[in-house]
Coordinates of C-alpha atoms in Angstrom, one line a residue:
M8 CA 88.6 126.6 47.8
P9 CA 91.7 128.2 46.3
E10 CA 94.8 126.1 45.9
Q11 CA 97.1 126.4 48.9
Q12 CA 100.3 128.3 48.1
R13 CA 103.5 126.3 48.0
N14 CA 105.9 126.9 50.8
V15 CA 109.5 126.2 51.7
S16 CA 108.7 122.7 52.9
D17 CA 107.0 121.8 49.6
V18 CA 110.2 122.9 47.8
I19 CA 112.3 120.8 50.1
V20 CA 110.3 117.7 49.5
D21 CA 110.2 118.3 45.7
R22 CA 113.9 118.7 45.7
L23 CA 114.4 115.4 47.6
S24 CA 112.2 113.7 45.0
R25 CA 114.2 115.2 42.1
W26 CA 117.4 113.8 43.8
G27 CA 115.9 110.3 43.6
V28 CA 114.8 110.1 47.2
S29 CA 111.8 107.8 47.5
R30 CA 111.8 107.5 51.3
A31 CA 113.1 109.3 54.4
Y32 CA 113.6 107.8 57.8
G33 CA 112.8 109.7 61.0
Y34 CA 110.7 110.6 63.9
S35 CA 108.3 113.6 64.2
G36 CA 108.5 116.6 66.5
D37 CA 107.3 120.2 66.4
G38 CA 110.6 121.5 64.9
I39 CA 110.3 119.5 61.7
N40 CA 106.5 119.4 61.4
G41 CA 106.4 121.7 58.4
V42 CA 108.5 119.3 56.3
L43 CA 106.5 116.3 57.5
E44 CA 103.3 118.0 56.4
A45 CA 104.8 118.6 53.0
I46 CA 105.7 114.9 52.8
R47 CA 102.1 114.0 53.8
A48 CA 100.8 116.2 51.1
S49 CA 103.2 114.9 48.4
D50 CA 101.0 111.8 47.7
G51 CA 103.8 109.4 48.1
K52 CA 106.4 111.3 46.1
V53 CA 108.6 110.8 49.2
A54 CA 107.5 108.3 51.8
F55 CA 108.1 108.8 55.5
V56 CA 109.3 105.7 57.4
Q57 CA 108.8 106.1 61.1
A58 CA 111.5 104.5 63.3
R59 CA 111.1 104.0 67.0
H60 CA 114.1 106.2 67.7
E61 CA 116.1 108.8 65.7
E62 CA 119.3 106.8 66.1
N63 CA 117.7 103.9 64.4
A64 CA 116.3 106.2 61.7
A65 CA 119.9 107.3 61.0
F66 CA 121.0 103.7 60.8
M67 CA 118.2 103.1 58.4
A68 CA 119.3 106.0 56.2
V69 CA 122.8 104.5 56.2
G70 CA 121.4 101.1 55.3
E71 CA 119.4 102.7 52.5
A72 CA 122.6 104.1 51.0
K73 CA 124.6 100.8 51.6
Y74 CA 122.0 98.4 50.1
A75 CA 120.5 100.6 47.3
G76 CA 123.2 103.0 46.5
G77 CA 122.4 106.7 46.3
V78 CA 121.8 108.9 49.3
G79 CA 120.0 108.0 52.5
V80 CA 117.9 110.6 54.2
A81 CA 117.2 111.0 57.9
I82 CA 114.8 113.5 59.4
S83 CA 114.5 114.8 63.0
T84 CA 113.3 117.6 65.1
Q85 CA 115.7 119.8 67.1
G86 CA 117.1 119.2 70.6
P87 CA 117.0 115.5 71.7
G88 CA 115.9 114.3 68.2
A89 CA 119.0 115.9 66.7
V90 CA 121.3 114.5 69.3
H91 CA 119.9 111.0 68.7
L92 CA 120.9 111.2 65.1
L93 CA 124.6 111.5 65.8
N94 CA 125.5 107.8 66.2
G95 CA 124.0 106.8 62.9
L96 CA 125.6 109.8 61.1
Y97 CA 129.0 108.8 62.5
D98 CA 128.4 105.3 61.1
A99 CA 127.9 106.9 57.7
K100 CA 131.0 109.1 58.1
L101 CA 133.3 106.3 59.2
D102 CA 132.0 103.8 56.6
R103 CA 132.1 106.5 54.0
V104 CA 128.4 106.5 53.0
P105 CA 126.4 109.4 51.6
V106 CA 123.6 110.5 53.9
V107 CA 121.7 113.8 54.2
A108 CA 120.1 114.8 57.5
L109 CA 117.2 117.3 57.6
I110 CA 117.0 118.7 61.1
G111 CA 114.4 121.1 62.5
Q112 CA 115.3 124.1 64.7
Q113 CA 113.4 126.6 66.8
H114 CA 112.0 129.8 65.3
R115 CA 114.7 132.2 64.3
S116 CA 113.3 134.9 66.6
V117 CA 114.1 132.8 69.8
L118 CA 117.5 131.5 68.8
G119 CA 120.1 132.6 71.4
S120 CA 117.6 132.9 74.2
G121 CA 118.1 129.4 75.7
Y122 CA 114.7 128.5 74.4
M123 CA 113.2 125.0 75.0
Q124 CA 115.1 122.4 73.0
E125 CA 117.4 125.0 71.6
I126 CA 120.9 123.7 71.1
D127 CA 123.8 124.8 68.9
L128 CA 123.2 122.4 66.0
R129 CA 126.1 123.8 63.9
T130 CA 128.5 123.0 66.7
L131 CA 126.9 119.6 67.4
F132 CA 127.2 118.4 63.8
S133 CA 130.4 120.3 62.9
D134 CA 132.6 117.1 63.0
V135 CA 130.3 114.5 61.7
A136 CA 129.1 116.7 58.8
S137 CA 132.5 118.4 58.2
H138 CA 132.1 118.4 54.5
Y139 CA 128.8 120.3 54.5
I140 CA 126.5 121.8 57.1
A141 CA 124.2 124.7 56.4
E142 CA 121.3 126.4 58.1
I143 CA 118.5 127.8 55.9
T144 CA 117.6 131.3 57.1
S145 CA 115.8 132.5 54.1
P146 CA 113.5 130.8 51.5
E147 CA 115.8 131.7 48.7
Q148 CA 118.5 129.4 50.0
V149 CA 116.5 126.3 49.8
P150 CA 117.2 124.8 46.3
M151 CA 120.9 125.8 46.6
V152 CA 121.4 124.3 50.1
I153 CA 119.6 121.0 49.3
D154 CA 121.5 120.6 46.1
R155 CA 124.8 121.3 47.7
A156 CA 124.1 118.9 50.6
F157 CA 123.4 116.1 48.1
R158 CA 126.5 116.9 46.0
A159 CA 128.7 117.1 49.1
A160 CA 127.4 113.8 50.5
L161 CA 127.9 112.0 47.2
A162 CA 131.3 113.6 46.4
S163 CA 132.7 113.0 49.9
R164 CA 130.8 109.8 50.7
S165 CA 129.9 111.3 54.1
P166 CA 126.9 112.9 55.9
A167 CA 125.7 116.4 55.1
V168 CA 123.4 118.3 57.4
V169 CA 120.7 120.8 56.6
I170 CA 119.2 122.7 59.5
V171 CA 115.7 124.2 58.9
P172 CA 114.2 126.6 61.5
H173 CA 110.5 125.9 62.1
D174 CA 109.3 129.3 60.9
V175 CA 111.3 129.1 57.7
Q176 CA 109.5 125.8 56.8
S177 CA 106.2 127.6 56.3
E178 CA 107.5 130.6 54.4
P179 CA 106.2 131.0 50.9
A180 CA 108.2 129.2 48.2
P181 CA 110.9 131.5 46.8
E182 CA 110.6 133.1 43.4
Q183 CA 114.4 132.8 42.7
P184 CA 114.8 136.1 40.8
H185 CA 117.9 136.6 38.7
E186 CA 119.6 139.2 40.8
H187 CA 122.5 139.8 43.2
G188 CA 122.4 137.7 46.4
I189 CA 120.5 134.8 44.8
V190 CA 122.6 131.7 43.9
P191 CA 121.0 129.5 41.3
S192 CA 121.4 125.7 41.5
A193 CA 120.6 122.5 39.7
V194 CA 119.9 118.9 40.5
T195 CA 123.0 117.3 39.0
F196 CA 126.0 115.2 40.0
D197 CA 128.4 113.4 37.8
R198 CA 131.0 111.0 39.2
P199 CA 134.4 111.6 37.5
I200 CA 136.1 108.8 35.6
V201 CA 139.4 108.5 37.5
R202 CA 142.2 106.5 35.9
A203 CA 145.6 105.7 37.3
A204 CA 148.5 107.2 35.4
E205 CA 150.1 104.8 32.9
E206 CA 153.5 105.1 34.5
R207 CA 152.1 104.2 37.8
I208 CA 150.4 101.2 36.3
A209 CA 153.7 100.1 34.8
A210 CA 155.5 100.5 38.1
A211 CA 152.8 98.5 39.9
A212 CA 152.9 95.8 37.2
E213 CA 156.7 95.5 37.5
L214 CA 156.5 95.2 41.3
L215 CA 153.8 92.5 41.1
M216 CA 155.6 90.5 38.4
A217 CA 158.8 90.5 40.6
A218 CA 156.8 88.9 43.4
R219 CA 156.8 85.1 44.1
R220 CA 154.1 85.2 46.8
P221 CA 151.5 87.8 45.8
A222 CA 148.3 88.5 47.8
L223 CA 145.3 90.8 47.4
L224 CA 143.5 92.5 50.3
V225 CA 140.0 93.4 49.0
G226 CA 137.8 96.0 50.6
K227 CA 134.3 97.4 49.9
G228 CA 135.9 99.7 47.4
A229 CA 136.0 96.7 45.1
A230 CA 132.2 96.4 45.1
G231 CA 132.1 97.2 41.4
A232 CA 135.1 95.0 40.5
V233 CA 134.2 91.5 41.7
Q234 CA 135.0 89.8 38.4
E235 CA 138.2 91.9 37.9
V236 CA 139.5 90.9 41.3
E237 CA 138.9 87.3 40.6
A238 CA 140.5 87.5 37.2
L239 CA 143.7 89.3 38.4
A240 CA 144.1 86.9 41.3
T241 CA 143.9 84.0 39.0
H242 CA 146.3 85.7 36.6
L243 CA 148.9 86.3 39.4
G244 CA 148.3 83.1 41.2
A245 CA 147.6 85.2 44.3
G246 CA 145.9 84.5 47.6
V247 CA 142.9 86.8 48.3
V248 CA 142.1 88.1 51.7
T249 CA 139.1 90.5 52.4
S250 CA 138.4 93.1 54.9
L251 CA 135.2 92.7 56.9
L252 CA 133.4 95.1 54.6
G253 CA 134.9 93.5 51.6
K254 CA 133.7 89.9 52.4
P255 CA 130.6 90.1 50.2
F256 CA 132.7 91.0 47.1
V257 CA 134.8 87.8 46.9
D258 CA 133.4 84.4 46.4
E259 CA 134.8 82.4 49.3
R260 CA 134.2 79.2 47.5
L261 CA 137.2 79.9 45.3
P262 CA 140.2 77.8 46.2
F263 CA 142.4 80.9 46.7
A264 CA 139.9 82.9 48.8
A265 CA 141.4 82.9 52.3
G266 CA 138.6 84.8 54.0
T267 CA 138.3 87.8 56.2
M268 CA 141.4 89.4 57.8
G269 CA 142.0 90.7 61.3
H270 CA 141.3 89.7 64.8
L271 CA 137.9 88.3 63.8
G272 CA 139.3 86.8 60.7
T273 CA 140.4 83.4 59.4
T274 CA 143.5 81.4 60.1
A275 CA 144.1 81.3 56.3
S276 CA 144.0 85.1 56.0
A277 CA 146.5 85.6 58.7
Q278 CA 148.9 83.0 57.1
V279 CA 148.6 84.5 53.6
L280 CA 149.3 88.0 54.9
A281 CA 152.2 86.8 57.0
E282 CA 153.8 84.9 54.1
C283 CA 153.2 87.1 51.1
D284 CA 156.1 89.1 49.5
A285 CA 153.8 91.5 47.6
L286 CA 150.4 92.9 48.6
L287 CA 147.9 94.6 46.4
I288 CA 145.3 96.5 48.4
V289 CA 142.1 97.1 46.5
G290 CA 139.6 99.6 48.0
S291 CA 140.3 98.7 51.6
N292 CA 140.9 100.9 54.7
D293 CA 140.8 98.0 57.2
P294 CA 142.1 99.1 60.6
W295 CA 143.6 95.8 61.8
T296 CA 147.1 97.1 61.1
E297 CA 148.9 94.4 63.1
F298 CA 147.6 91.8 60.6
Y299 CA 149.2 93.5 57.6
P300 CA 152.6 92.2 56.4
A301 CA 155.4 93.1 58.9
P302 CA 157.7 96.0 58.0
G303 CA 160.1 95.0 55.2
Q304 CA 158.2 91.8 54.5
A305 CA 156.2 92.7 51.4
R306 CA 156.2 95.4 48.8
T307 CA 152.8 97.0 48.5
V308 CA 150.6 98.5 45.8
Q309 CA 147.3 100.2 46.7
I310 CA 144.3 101.0 44.5
D311 CA 141.8 103.6 45.8
I312 CA 139.5 106.2 44.2
D313 CA 140.4 108.6 47.0
P314 CA 144.1 109.7 47.1
Q315 CA 143.8 110.3 50.8
M316 CA 143.5 106.6 51.4
I317 CA 146.8 105.7 49.8
G318 CA 149.2 104.6 52.5
N319 CA 146.6 105.1 55.1
R320 CA 147.1 101.8 56.9
S321 CA 150.4 100.4 55.6
P322 CA 153.5 101.7 53.8
V323 CA 152.8 101.7 50.1
E324 CA 155.4 101.7 47.3
V325 CA 153.1 102.3 44.4
G326 CA 149.7 104.1 44.8
L327 CA 147.2 103.9 42.0
V328 CA 144.4 106.5 42.3
G329 CA 141.5 105.3 40.2
D330 CA 138.4 103.2 39.7
A331 CA 139.1 99.7 41.0
A332 CA 137.7 97.8 38.0
A333 CA 139.4 99.8 35.3
T334 CA 142.7 99.8 37.3
L335 CA 142.6 96.1 37.8
V336 CA 142.0 95.5 34.1
A337 CA 144.9 97.8 33.2
L338 CA 147.2 96.0 35.7
Q339 CA 146.3 92.6 34.3
D340 CA 147.0 93.8 30.7
A341 CA 150.4 95.0 31.9
I342 CA 151.4 91.8 33.8
A343 CA 152.9 88.8 32.0
A344 CA 151.4 85.8 33.8
D345 CA 154.0 83.7 35.5
P346 CA 152.5 82.4 38.8
D347 CA 154.6 80.5 41.2
R348 CA 153.1 77.0 41.4
A349 CA 154.6 76.4 44.9
W350 CA 152.8 79.6 46.2
T351 CA 149.5 78.8 44.6
D352 CA 149.6 75.3 46.0
R353 CA 150.6 76.8 49.4
V354 CA 147.6 79.2 49.3
R355 CA 145.2 76.4 48.3
D356 CA 146.5 74.1 51.0
T357 CA 146.2 76.9 53.6
V358 CA 142.6 77.6 52.5
E359 CA 141.7 73.9 52.7
R360 CA 143.2 73.6 56.1
W361 CA 141.2 76.6 57.3
R362 CA 138.0 75.0 56.0
R363 CA 138.8 71.9 58.1
I364 CA 139.5 74.1 61.1
S365 CA 136.2 76.0 60.8
A366 CA 134.2 72.8 60.3
E367 CA 135.8 71.2 63.4
R368 CA 135.2 74.3 65.5
A369 CA 131.5 74.2 64.6
E370 CA 131.4 70.6 65.9
V371 CA 132.8 71.4 69.3
A372 CA 130.3 70.5 72.0
A373 CA 129.0 73.5 74.0
D374 CA 126.6 74.4 76.6
A375 CA 123.3 74.7 74.7
I376 CA 124.4 75.6 71.1
N377 CA 127.8 76.4 69.7
P378 CA 127.2 79.7 67.8
E379 CA 129.6 78.7 65.1
A380 CA 127.4 75.6 64.4
A381 CA 124.3 77.8 64.3
M382 CA 125.9 80.2 61.8
R383 CA 127.4 77.4 59.7
A384 CA 124.0 75.8 59.3
L385 CA 122.6 78.9 57.6
N386 CA 124.8 78.2 54.6
S387 CA 122.4 75.5 53.5
H388 CA 119.3 77.7 53.9
L389 CA 120.2 81.3 53.0
P390 CA 118.2 82.2 49.8
E391 CA 120.3 83.0 46.7
N392 CA 118.7 86.4 46.4
A393 CA 118.8 87.3 50.1
Q394 CA 120.2 90.4 51.8
V395 CA 122.0 90.1 55.1
A396 CA 122.1 92.7 57.9
L397 CA 124.7 92.1 60.6
D398 CA 124.7 93.6 64.1
V399 CA 128.0 94.2 66.0
G400 CA 129.4 91.9 68.6
S401 CA 130.6 88.3 68.7
V402 CA 128.1 87.4 66.0
V403 CA 130.5 89.2 63.5
Y404 CA 133.2 86.6 64.3
W405 CA 130.8 83.8 63.5
Y406 CA 129.7 85.5 60.3
A407 CA 133.2 86.2 59.2
R408 CA 134.4 82.7 59.8
Q409 CA 131.4 80.5 59.0
L410 CA 129.0 82.1 56.6
V411 CA 129.8 81.8 52.9
L412 CA 127.7 84.3 51.0
P413 CA 126.2 83.3 47.7
R414 CA 127.4 85.5 44.8
G415 CA 125.5 88.8 44.7
V416 CA 124.2 88.6 48.3
P417 CA 125.0 91.9 50.0
A418 CA 125.9 92.0 53.7
H419 CA 126.4 95.1 55.7
V420 CA 127.4 96.0 59.2
S421 CA 128.6 99.1 61.1
G422 CA 132.1 98.3 60.1
T423 CA 134.3 101.1 61.3
L424 CA 132.2 102.7 64.0
A425 CA 131.3 99.2 65.1
S426 CA 128.1 100.4 66.7
V427 CA 126.0 97.8 68.5
G428 CA 122.3 98.1 67.5
C429 CA 122.6 98.6 63.7
G430 CA 121.2 95.1 62.8
I431 CA 117.4 95.5 62.5
P432 CA 117.6 99.1 61.3
Y433 CA 119.9 98.0 58.5
G434 CA 117.6 95.0 57.8
L435 CA 114.6 97.2 57.5
A436 CA 116.3 99.5 55.1
A437 CA 117.4 96.5 53.0
K438 CA 113.8 95.2 53.0
L439 CA 112.2 98.6 52.1
T440 CA 114.7 99.1 49.2
A441 CA 113.9 95.7 47.8
P442 CA 110.6 94.3 49.3
D443 CA 110.7 91.3 47.0
R444 CA 114.0 90.0 48.5
P445 CA 114.3 88.0 51.7
V446 CA 116.3 89.5 54.5
A447 CA 118.4 87.9 57.3
V448 CA 119.3 89.9 60.4
L449 CA 122.1 88.3 62.4
S450 CA 122.3 89.8 65.9
G451 CA 123.6 89.1 69.3
D452 CA 121.4 89.7 72.4
G453 CA 123.3 92.9 73.1
G454 CA 122.2 94.5 69.8
M455 CA 118.6 93.1 70.3
Q456 CA 118.3 94.7 73.7
M457 CA 119.9 98.0 72.6
T458 CA 117.7 98.8 69.6
G459 CA 116.3 95.6 68.2
L460 CA 113.3 95.0 70.5
A461 CA 112.0 98.5 69.6
E462 CA 112.5 98.0 65.9
I463 CA 110.8 94.6 65.8
V464 CA 107.7 96.7 66.4
T465 CA 108.5 98.4 63.1
V466 CA 108.9 95.1 61.4
A467 CA 105.5 94.0 62.8
A468 CA 103.9 97.2 61.6
R469 CA 105.1 97.0 58.0
W470 CA 105.6 93.4 56.9
R471 CA 102.2 93.0 55.3
E472 CA 103.3 95.6 52.7
W473 CA 106.2 93.5 51.5
A474 CA 106.0 91.4 48.3
D475 CA 108.1 88.8 50.0
P476 CA 107.4 88.6 53.8
R477 CA 110.5 86.6 54.7
F478 CA 112.5 88.6 57.2
V479 CA 114.4 86.2 59.5
I480 CA 115.9 87.7 62.7
A481 CA 118.4 85.3 64.3
V482 CA 119.3 86.3 67.9
F483 CA 122.4 84.6 69.2
D484 CA 121.3 84.7 72.8
N485 CA 124.3 84.0 75.2
R486 CA 123.2 86.5 77.9
D487 CA 126.6 88.0 77.8
L488 CA 128.3 90.9 76.0
A489 CA 130.7 88.2 74.8
E490 CA 133.0 90.2 72.5
V491 CA 133.8 92.6 75.4
S492 CA 134.2 89.7 77.9
W493 CA 136.8 88.1 75.6
E494 CA 138.4 91.5 75.0
Q495 CA 138.8 92.0 78.7
R496 CA 140.5 88.6 79.0
E497 CA 142.8 89.1 75.9
M498 CA 143.7 92.8 76.0
E499 CA 143.6 93.6 79.7
G500 CA 144.5 90.1 81.0
A501 CA 141.6 90.8 83.3
P502 CA 138.8 88.5 84.4
R503 CA 135.3 89.0 83.0
F504 CA 133.4 91.7 85.0
E505 CA 130.0 90.2 85.8
A506 CA 128.2 93.5 86.5
S507 CA 129.2 95.0 83.2
Q508 CA 128.9 91.9 81.0
S509 CA 125.8 89.9 82.1
L510 CA 122.6 90.5 80.1
P511 CA 119.1 89.7 81.4
A512 CA 117.1 86.9 79.8
V513 CA 114.5 88.0 77.3
P514 CA 112.0 85.6 75.5
Y515 CA 112.6 87.0 72.1
D516 CA 110.5 84.4 70.4
E517 CA 107.6 85.1 72.7
Y518 CA 107.9 88.8 72.1
A519 CA 107.8 88.2 68.3
R520 CA 104.6 86.0 68.6
L521 CA 103.0 88.7 70.8
L522 CA 103.5 91.1 67.9
G523 CA 101.9 88.7 65.4
L524 CA 105.2 87.4 64.0
A525 CA 106.6 83.9 64.0
G526 CA 109.0 82.9 66.7
E527 CA 111.0 79.9 67.8
R528 CA 113.4 79.1 70.6
L529 CA 116.4 76.8 70.1
S530 CA 118.5 75.2 72.8
S531 CA 119.8 72.1 71.1
A532 CA 122.2 71.7 68.2
D533 CA 119.9 69.0 66.8
D534 CA 117.2 71.6 66.2
I535 CA 119.3 74.1 64.2
D536 CA 118.9 72.9 60.6
A537 CA 115.1 72.4 60.8
A538 CA 114.6 75.7 62.6
W539 CA 116.4 77.6 59.8
R540 CA 114.2 75.8 57.2
R541 CA 111.0 76.6 59.1
A542 CA 112.1 80.3 59.5
W543 CA 112.5 80.7 55.7
E544 CA 109.3 78.8 55.0
A545 CA 107.2 81.1 57.3
D546 CA 104.6 83.3 55.8
R547 CA 105.7 86.2 58.0
P548 CA 108.8 87.5 59.6
C549 CA 110.3 85.1 62.1
V550 CA 112.5 85.5 65.2
L551 CA 114.9 82.6 66.0
S552 CA 116.1 82.8 69.6
I553 CA 119.2 80.7 69.5
R554 CA 120.5 79.9 73.0
T555 CA 124.3 79.9 72.5
D556 CA 127.3 79.4 74.8
P557 CA 129.2 82.5 75.9
A558 CA 132.2 80.4 76.7
I559 CA 133.0 79.7 73.0
P560 CA 136.3 81.6 72.6
L561 CA 136.8 84.5 70.3
L562 CA 140.2 83.2 69.4
P563 CA 142.3 85.4 67.1
P564 CA 144.3 83.6 64.3
L565 CA 147.3 82.1 66.0
A566 CA 149.6 82.8 63.1
A567 CA 149.4 86.5 63.9
A568 CA 148.4 86.6 67.5
A569 CA 149.7 83.6 69.4
K570 CA 151.2 85.7 72.2
K571 CA 147.7 87.0 73.2
I572 CA 146.7 83.5 74.3
D573 CA 148.7 83.7 77.5
Q574 CA 146.7 86.7 78.6
M575 CA 143.5 84.9 77.9
R576 CA 144.7 81.9 79.9
S577 CA 145.8 84.0 82.8
A578 CA 142.4 85.9 82.9
L579 CA 140.5 82.7 82.8
E580 CA 142.5 81.2 85.6
A581 CA 141.7 84.3 87.7
E582 CA 138.0 83.9 86.9
D583 CA 138.2 80.2 87.9
E584 CA 139.7 81.1 91.2
E585 CA 137.0 83.7 91.8
G586 CA 134.3 81.1 91.1
E587 CA 133.1 82.5 87.8
P588 CA 130.6 79.9 86.5
Q589 CA 131.6 79.8 82.9
A590 CA 135.4 80.1 83.5
A591 CA 136.2 76.4 83.7
R592 CA 134.2 75.7 80.5
A593 CA 135.8 78.6 78.7
R594 CA 139.3 77.3 79.6
R595 CA 138.4 73.9 78.2
L596 CA 136.9 75.3 75.0
L597 CA 139.9 77.7 74.5
E598 CA 142.3 74.8 74.7
A599 CA 140.1 72.7 72.4
Y600 CA 140.1 75.5 69.8
I601 CA 143.8 76.0 70.1
D602 CA 144.3 72.3 69.6
I603 CA 142.2 72.2 66.4
E604 CA 144.2 75.1 65.0
E605 CA 147.6 73.6 65.9
R606 CA 146.7 70.2 64.5
H607 CA 145.9 71.7 61.2
G608 CA 149.0 73.9 61.0
G609 CA 147.3 77.2 62.1
T610 CA 150.5 78.5 63.6
E611 CA 152.7 77.7 60.6
V612 CA 154.2 80.6 58.7
L613 CA 156.9 80.3 56.0
S614 CA 160.0 82.3 56.5
S615 CA 160.7 84.8 53.8

């Protein structure tokens, strides 16, 4: 039998492989079947990972890029499959992650006829893929379009979309003649070495040397500059605060590490930002602008590889466009060390007091289990080589305030889009990129019910392929969309809306066991430590269903947000009057948390 002629789909898959793609995430459908057949025939050159839903496939592609670097790839058919990809692609856009989406389309001959599943894909993806979107209408385009999609995704750190009509996928592979109308292309991308100008370095150094109370705000742009951040902070005697996405890149065991900033952040971070007289922002675009230094309080220097980010969240006096690590080294070389001992002592004292606050919060008695205690207990059991995937919701607060990541342990979340449901898809991508590393997925019941229950099926289908089967899913089960419940109280001054906030009970542990995984249900604080140990000792993925108390308050740091407490109190009083079952307990717990913070000086801020 003669060898089958190569077609456009074969060229696409070959090009993916040459760009270093080892797996693509997606779901099948007639509009993309040509590409899927080429993947099948590639003998593992590019693996196909079937998700339960295209949204989750897109989250997995984002996770691939976040955990492993490089470009994540998502695949879907036209129509509903394409629509489903949007949420995950927006996650990539807002967190600035390179992803390429390959999307099928109906035959060229029927486009414009209102054919089945025909939608205007260019319009649909025009915003999320604003840096590059192309439709392949002839075989000769294929290498050029794929190459440009990857280069655009890498250069802009955002999604690129390639639309491939069904009939084009089976066209013969192009010859690529050297003639007019044919654009040659190559698989190549080089990142530029960007260095801040010397005069800007000198200006920034002068500003920082004049400060007596310097602080650093560290974001995910400092991922390649962990040691340089620590060295400069020590050199300056600065306090270090992180964005949510920057948390994995600062060792929070350091005496000057004040933790995550913002509404979900630590008391220490709010105090350091409220007291500093100079702020160095390193690779951060954190949106919690009300927690930045007040206008006129602090002079600001910002380092970012992207000039568009300079001054994006806070007024900046000196912007340094360049690689974070190289710029930090240059800054340190230009700064004569003269740290203010009173400030370094103040930062260390603030950090120590925060540690006492967080420890006492975890000890507050709750109905069933205090979620802060459950998260804090993980510190004694998280493997040193683990990877952490975080879903969105109140669990992010407990992660930010109670979990101290070992050096080198990555943790990722849908940070800027803040999309519920990213947890298990991210965790799967982490595991597939490094099957020999254990994974922890930390999720609320909202995320589990939105996408997690479906993707546990994927975990059950794939875990036997993993070199290390440990994949621990902790479900913080409070049967409430707790973050929104507390937002309603705080931001609207409105009582919790039962019909919108209550979640049905689900036996997550039983579901796991039904699928052949390990599962355990916890309802007592006495069981937490042993349960974490058993989960990590299990010979297969394990689901811990942790019954937690929705009345535990999502209290913002009082140093920066004390006035919001009155609205919380007012809303809880209204709930109590309406007979809301958890209102009285929530009121008691709110006052207990406030008392802990006040006793440890959580409201203290030095005047400038």
